[in-house]
Structures are given as C-alpha cells and as structure tokens.
C-alpha cells in the first residue's frame, strides 16, 4: 500500500475512534443511579442518559438541620446515592452532622469508605481507634478538618454548650454504617453472649437493651 494511502487510512481510523468515543460520552461520563431498580453490592444500574437532568446532580437536603430530639441528641442527614443519585459510581458522598449540647455520634464504622469531617459550627471532640488499639483524639473547632480511615471505629461528641454542625464526606457513594451500641444492644443477641464477648455485667446489658430496644 502506498505510503500516502496508508497515512490517509490511519487518519480516517483515528477520527473514527474519536467519533465513536464522543458519541458514547453521555454514557461514559457518569452513571446516575436508577433508583427504581434494585440496589446491589455493585450499586444501582445507570439511569437512561436521555432521562438524566441537572436535578440529578443537585441536592438541597443538607440545608436543613436534622432532628436532634432523640436518645443521642444528634442527627445525621445523608446525601448518599439513595438520596443523591448523581453520586452513583463516583466514589464520593456527603452527610450533615447536627449535635445538640450533649449530643454524640456514638462509636461506629463505615465498612466501605474513609470519612473526612469539616466542623462548620461549634466545637466537637472526635477520634478513632486503630487496629493496634491506638487512640487518635482531638477537640476540633470551626474550620478544622479530621480524617477517619476506612473501617475503623470512630465518634464525634459536642464539646460545647451550643449546637454543633459538621459536614462529612465519604470515599463511596454508599459508605455503609454500623453503630457499635446498636449492634450490641438493639437486637435479639442473647444477653449471655453479649456478656461473654464484652465482659459486661448482665444487669447492665439488660438496662442498655431496654434503652435501645433490644431483647433476649
């Protein structure tokens, strides 16, 4: 094949690749969650790009404070994929923390994500425990930022007499959540087993189960 013809063929092939890739750009750029379908370990399926609008990429739910009238005097308002379908597949999400005076986000873990906390109002004492049982603890003021590595137990406590507010971001659209106290005392796990695995007195376990709704 003559060199000029080969060059023209190569150019045509390159332009064809560019055209094909750009024609599918709307599919490759994002995968807005189709919340009408099932959730799975792999996440939601993609919404038809033709039906995607700018509203899928905007969420206003964090503007309003959560209800802190509860046992922990705190609220977490999520902007995960189930509330904010535009984050599907992007490896990120957000939530708002509201802590009344005395409020606490108890020891908990996010199996699927690391977390970054930005204190927006008030003062919070926050910390996490490493797998070597080393405690990393800090009192944070407005504007301070703290990171909590994936899977490690961590907490936040209101450390002042005013309402505290924070924004947290996660390295997953669906970070998952397990609260240690609820896992131990808000279900039907037998008191004898809780006692064996935590060394707590049975009367104290039953008291905590009564507070958190557990049985057994």
Coordinates of C-alpha atoms in Angstrom, one line a residue:
X1 CA 0.0 0.0 0.0
X2 CA 1.4 3.4 -0.9
X3 CA 2.7 5.5 2.0
X4 CA 0.2 8.3 1.3
X5 CA -2.8 5.9 1.2
X6 CA -1.6 4.3 4.4
X7 CA -1.4 7.7 6.1
X8 CA -4.9 8.7 5.0
X9 CA -6.2 5.3 6.2
X10 CA -4.6 5.9 9.6
X11 CA -6.0 9.4 9.9
X12 CA -9.5 8.1 9.0
X13 CA -9.2 5.3 11.6
X14 CA -8.2 7.8 14.3
X15 CA -11.1 10.1 13.5
X16 CA -13.5 7.1 13.6
X17 CA -12.3 6.3 17.1
X18 CA -12.8 9.8 18.2
X19 CA -16.3 10.0 16.8
X20 CA -17.3 6.7 18.3
X21 CA -15.9 7.6 21.8
X22 CA -17.6 11.0 21.7
X23 CA -20.9 9.5 20.6
X24 CA -21.0 7.4 23.8
X25 CA -19.7 10.2 26.1
X26 CA -23.0 10.6 27.9
X27 CA -22.8 7.0 29.0
X28 CA -19.1 7.1 30.0
X29 CA -19.2 10.5 31.8
X30 CA -21.5 9.4 34.6
X31 CA -23.9 6.7 35.8
X32 CA -26.8 8.4 37.6
X33 CA -28.5 5.9 39.8
X34 CA -31.8 4.4 38.6
X35 CA -33.5 4.3 42.0
X36 CA -36.5 2.5 40.5
X37 CA -34.3 -0.6 40.2
X38 CA -32.8 -2.7 42.9
X39 CA -29.7 -1.8 44.9
X40 CA -26.9 -4.5 44.9
X41 CA -23.3 -4.8 46.2
X42 CA -22.3 -3.4 42.8
X43 CA -24.6 -0.4 43.3
X44 CA -27.5 0.8 41.2
X45 CA -27.8 0.4 37.5
X46 CA -27.5 3.5 35.3
X47 CA -30.4 5.7 34.6
X48 CA -31.1 6.1 30.8
X49 CA -28.9 9.2 29.9
X50 CA -31.8 10.6 27.9
X51 CA -33.8 10.9 31.1
X52 CA -30.9 12.5 33.1
X53 CA -31.4 16.2 34.1
X54 CA -29.4 18.7 36.1
X55 CA -31.6 17.9 39.1
X56 CA -29.9 14.5 39.3
X57 CA -26.6 16.4 40.1
X58 CA -28.0 18.8 42.7
X59 CA -29.1 18.0 46.2
X60 CA -30.5 20.6 48.7
X61 CA -31.2 18.2 51.6
X62 CA -28.2 19.3 53.7
X63 CA -29.5 22.9 54.1
X64 CA -31.9 22.0 56.9
X65 CA -30.7 20.8 60.3
X66 CA -31.6 17.3 61.4
X67 CA -33.9 16.5 64.3
X68 CA -31.7 16.1 67.4
X69 CA -34.6 15.2 69.7
X70 CA -33.6 11.6 70.3
X71 CA -31.5 9.5 72.6
X72 CA -28.2 10.6 71.2
X73 CA -29.2 14.2 70.8
X74 CA -27.7 14.2 67.3
X75 CA -28.8 13.7 63.7
X76 CA -27.1 12.6 60.5
X77 CA -28.6 13.8 57.3
X78 CA -27.2 11.7 54.4
X79 CA -26.5 12.7 50.8
X80 CA -25.7 9.1 49.7
X81 CA -26.7 7.6 46.4
X82 CA -30.2 6.8 47.7
X83 CA -30.8 10.5 48.3
X84 CA -28.4 11.9 45.7
X85 CA -28.4 9.7 42.6
X86 CA -25.8 11.8 40.8
X87 CA -23.0 10.5 43.0
X88 CA -23.6 6.9 41.8
X89 CA -20.3 5.4 40.7
X90 CA -18.2 8.5 41.5
X91 CA -16.8 7.2 44.8
X92 CA -18.0 10.0 46.9
X93 CA -20.9 11.2 49.0
X94 CA -21.7 13.6 51.9
X95 CA -23.7 14.0 55.1
X96 CA -24.5 16.7 57.6
X97 CA -24.0 16.2 61.3
X98 CA -26.1 18.1 63.9
X99 CA -25.3 17.7 67.6
X100 CA -27.3 19.5 70.2
X101 CA -25.5 20.3 73.5
X102 CA -24.5 16.9 75.0
X103 CA -25.0 15.3 71.6
X104 CA -22.9 12.4 70.4
X105 CA -22.4 10.3 67.3
X106 CA -21.6 7.0 69.0
X107 CA -18.7 4.7 68.1
X108 CA -19.5 3.5 64.6
X109 CA -17.8 2.3 61.5
X110 CA -18.2 2.7 57.7
X111 CA -17.1 -0.6 56.1
X112 CA -17.0 0.9 52.6
X113 CA -15.4 4.3 53.0
X114 CA -13.0 6.7 54.7
X115 CA -14.5 9.8 56.1
X116 CA -13.5 13.5 56.3
X117 CA -15.1 15.8 58.8
X118 CA -15.2 19.6 58.5
X119 CA -16.5 21.4 61.6
X120 CA -18.9 24.2 60.4
X121 CA -20.1 25.4 63.8
X122 CA -19.3 24.9 67.5
X123 CA -16.8 22.5 68.9
X124 CA -16.5 18.7 68.6
X125 CA -14.3 16.2 70.2
X126 CA -13.7 13.5 67.7
X127 CA -11.5 10.4 67.5
X128 CA -10.8 6.9 66.1
X129 CA -9.1 3.8 67.3
X130 CA -6.6 2.0 65.1
X131 CA -6.4 -1.8 64.7
X132 CA -3.4 -1.6 67.1
X133 CA -5.8 0.0 69.7
X134 CA -4.1 3.3 69.5
X135 CA -6.4 6.2 70.1
X136 CA -6.3 9.3 67.9
X137 CA -8.3 12.1 69.7
X138 CA -8.7 15.8 69.0
X139 CA -11.0 18.6 70.0
X140 CA -12.0 20.4 66.8
X141 CA -13.1 24.0 66.3
X142 CA -14.9 25.7 63.4
X143 CA -12.9 25.2 60.2
X144 CA -10.9 22.2 61.5
X145 CA -10.8 19.0 59.4
X146 CA -10.2 15.5 60.6
X147 CA -10.0 12.2 58.6
X148 CA -11.2 8.8 59.8
X149 CA -9.7 5.9 57.9
X150 CA -11.9 3.2 56.3
X151 CA -13.4 0.6 58.6
X152 CA -12.1 2.0 61.9
X153 CA -14.3 2.7 64.9
X154 CA -14.8 6.5 65.4
X155 CA -17.1 9.0 67.0
X156 CA -18.0 12.7 67.4
X157 CA -19.1 14.5 70.6
X158 CA -20.4 18.0 71.0
X159 CA -17.8 19.6 73.3
X160 CA -19.5 23.0 73.9
X161 CA -22.8 24.3 75.1
X162 CA -24.1 25.4 71.7
X163 CA -25.4 23.5 68.7
X164 CA -22.5 21.9 66.7
X165 CA -22.7 21.3 62.9
X166 CA -20.3 19.5 60.6
X167 CA -20.2 18.3 57.0
X168 CA -18.6 14.9 56.4
X169 CA -17.5 13.4 53.0
X170 CA -17.0 9.8 52.2
X171 CA -14.9 7.9 49.6
X172 CA -18.0 6.0 48.5
X173 CA -21.5 6.8 47.2
X174 CA -22.8 4.3 49.7
X175 CA -20.4 4.1 52.7
X176 CA -22.4 1.9 54.9
X177 CA -22.9 2.3 58.7
X178 CA -22.7 0.1 61.7
X179 CA -23.2 1.7 65.2
X180 CA -21.4 -0.4 67.9
X181 CA -24.0 0.2 70.6
X182 CA -26.9 -0.7 68.4
X183 CA -25.1 -3.8 67.1
X184 CA -24.7 -5.0 70.8
X185 CA -27.9 -3.8 72.4
X186 CA -30.6 -3.1 69.8
X187 CA -31.4 -6.6 68.7
X188 CA -32.0 -10.1 70.0
X189 CA -28.4 -11.2 70.5
X190 CA -28.6 -13.2 73.8
X191 CA -27.5 -11.3 76.9
X192 CA -25.3 -14.2 77.9
X193 CA -23.3 -14.0 74.6
X194 CA -23.1 -10.2 74.9
X195 CA -21.7 -10.6 78.4
X196 CA -19.2 -13.3 77.3
X197 CA -17.9 -11.2 74.4
X198 CA -17.9 -7.8 76.2
X199 CA -17.3 -8.7 79.9
X200 CA -20.2 -6.5 80.8
X201 CA -22.5 -7.4 83.7
X202 CA -25.8 -8.9 82.6
X203 CA -27.8 -6.3 84.5
X204 CA -26.1 -3.5 82.7
X205 CA -26.6 -5.3 79.4
X206 CA -30.3 -5.6 80.1
X207 CA -30.5 -2.0 81.0
X208 CA -28.9 -1.0 77.7
X209 CA -31.1 -3.3 75.8
X210 CA -34.1 -1.7 77.5
X211 CA -32.9 1.8 76.4
X212 CA -32.1 0.8 72.8
X213 CA -35.0 -1.7 72.2
X214 CA -33.1 -4.9 72.3
X215 CA -34.4 -8.2 73.6
X216 CA -33.0 -11.5 74.9

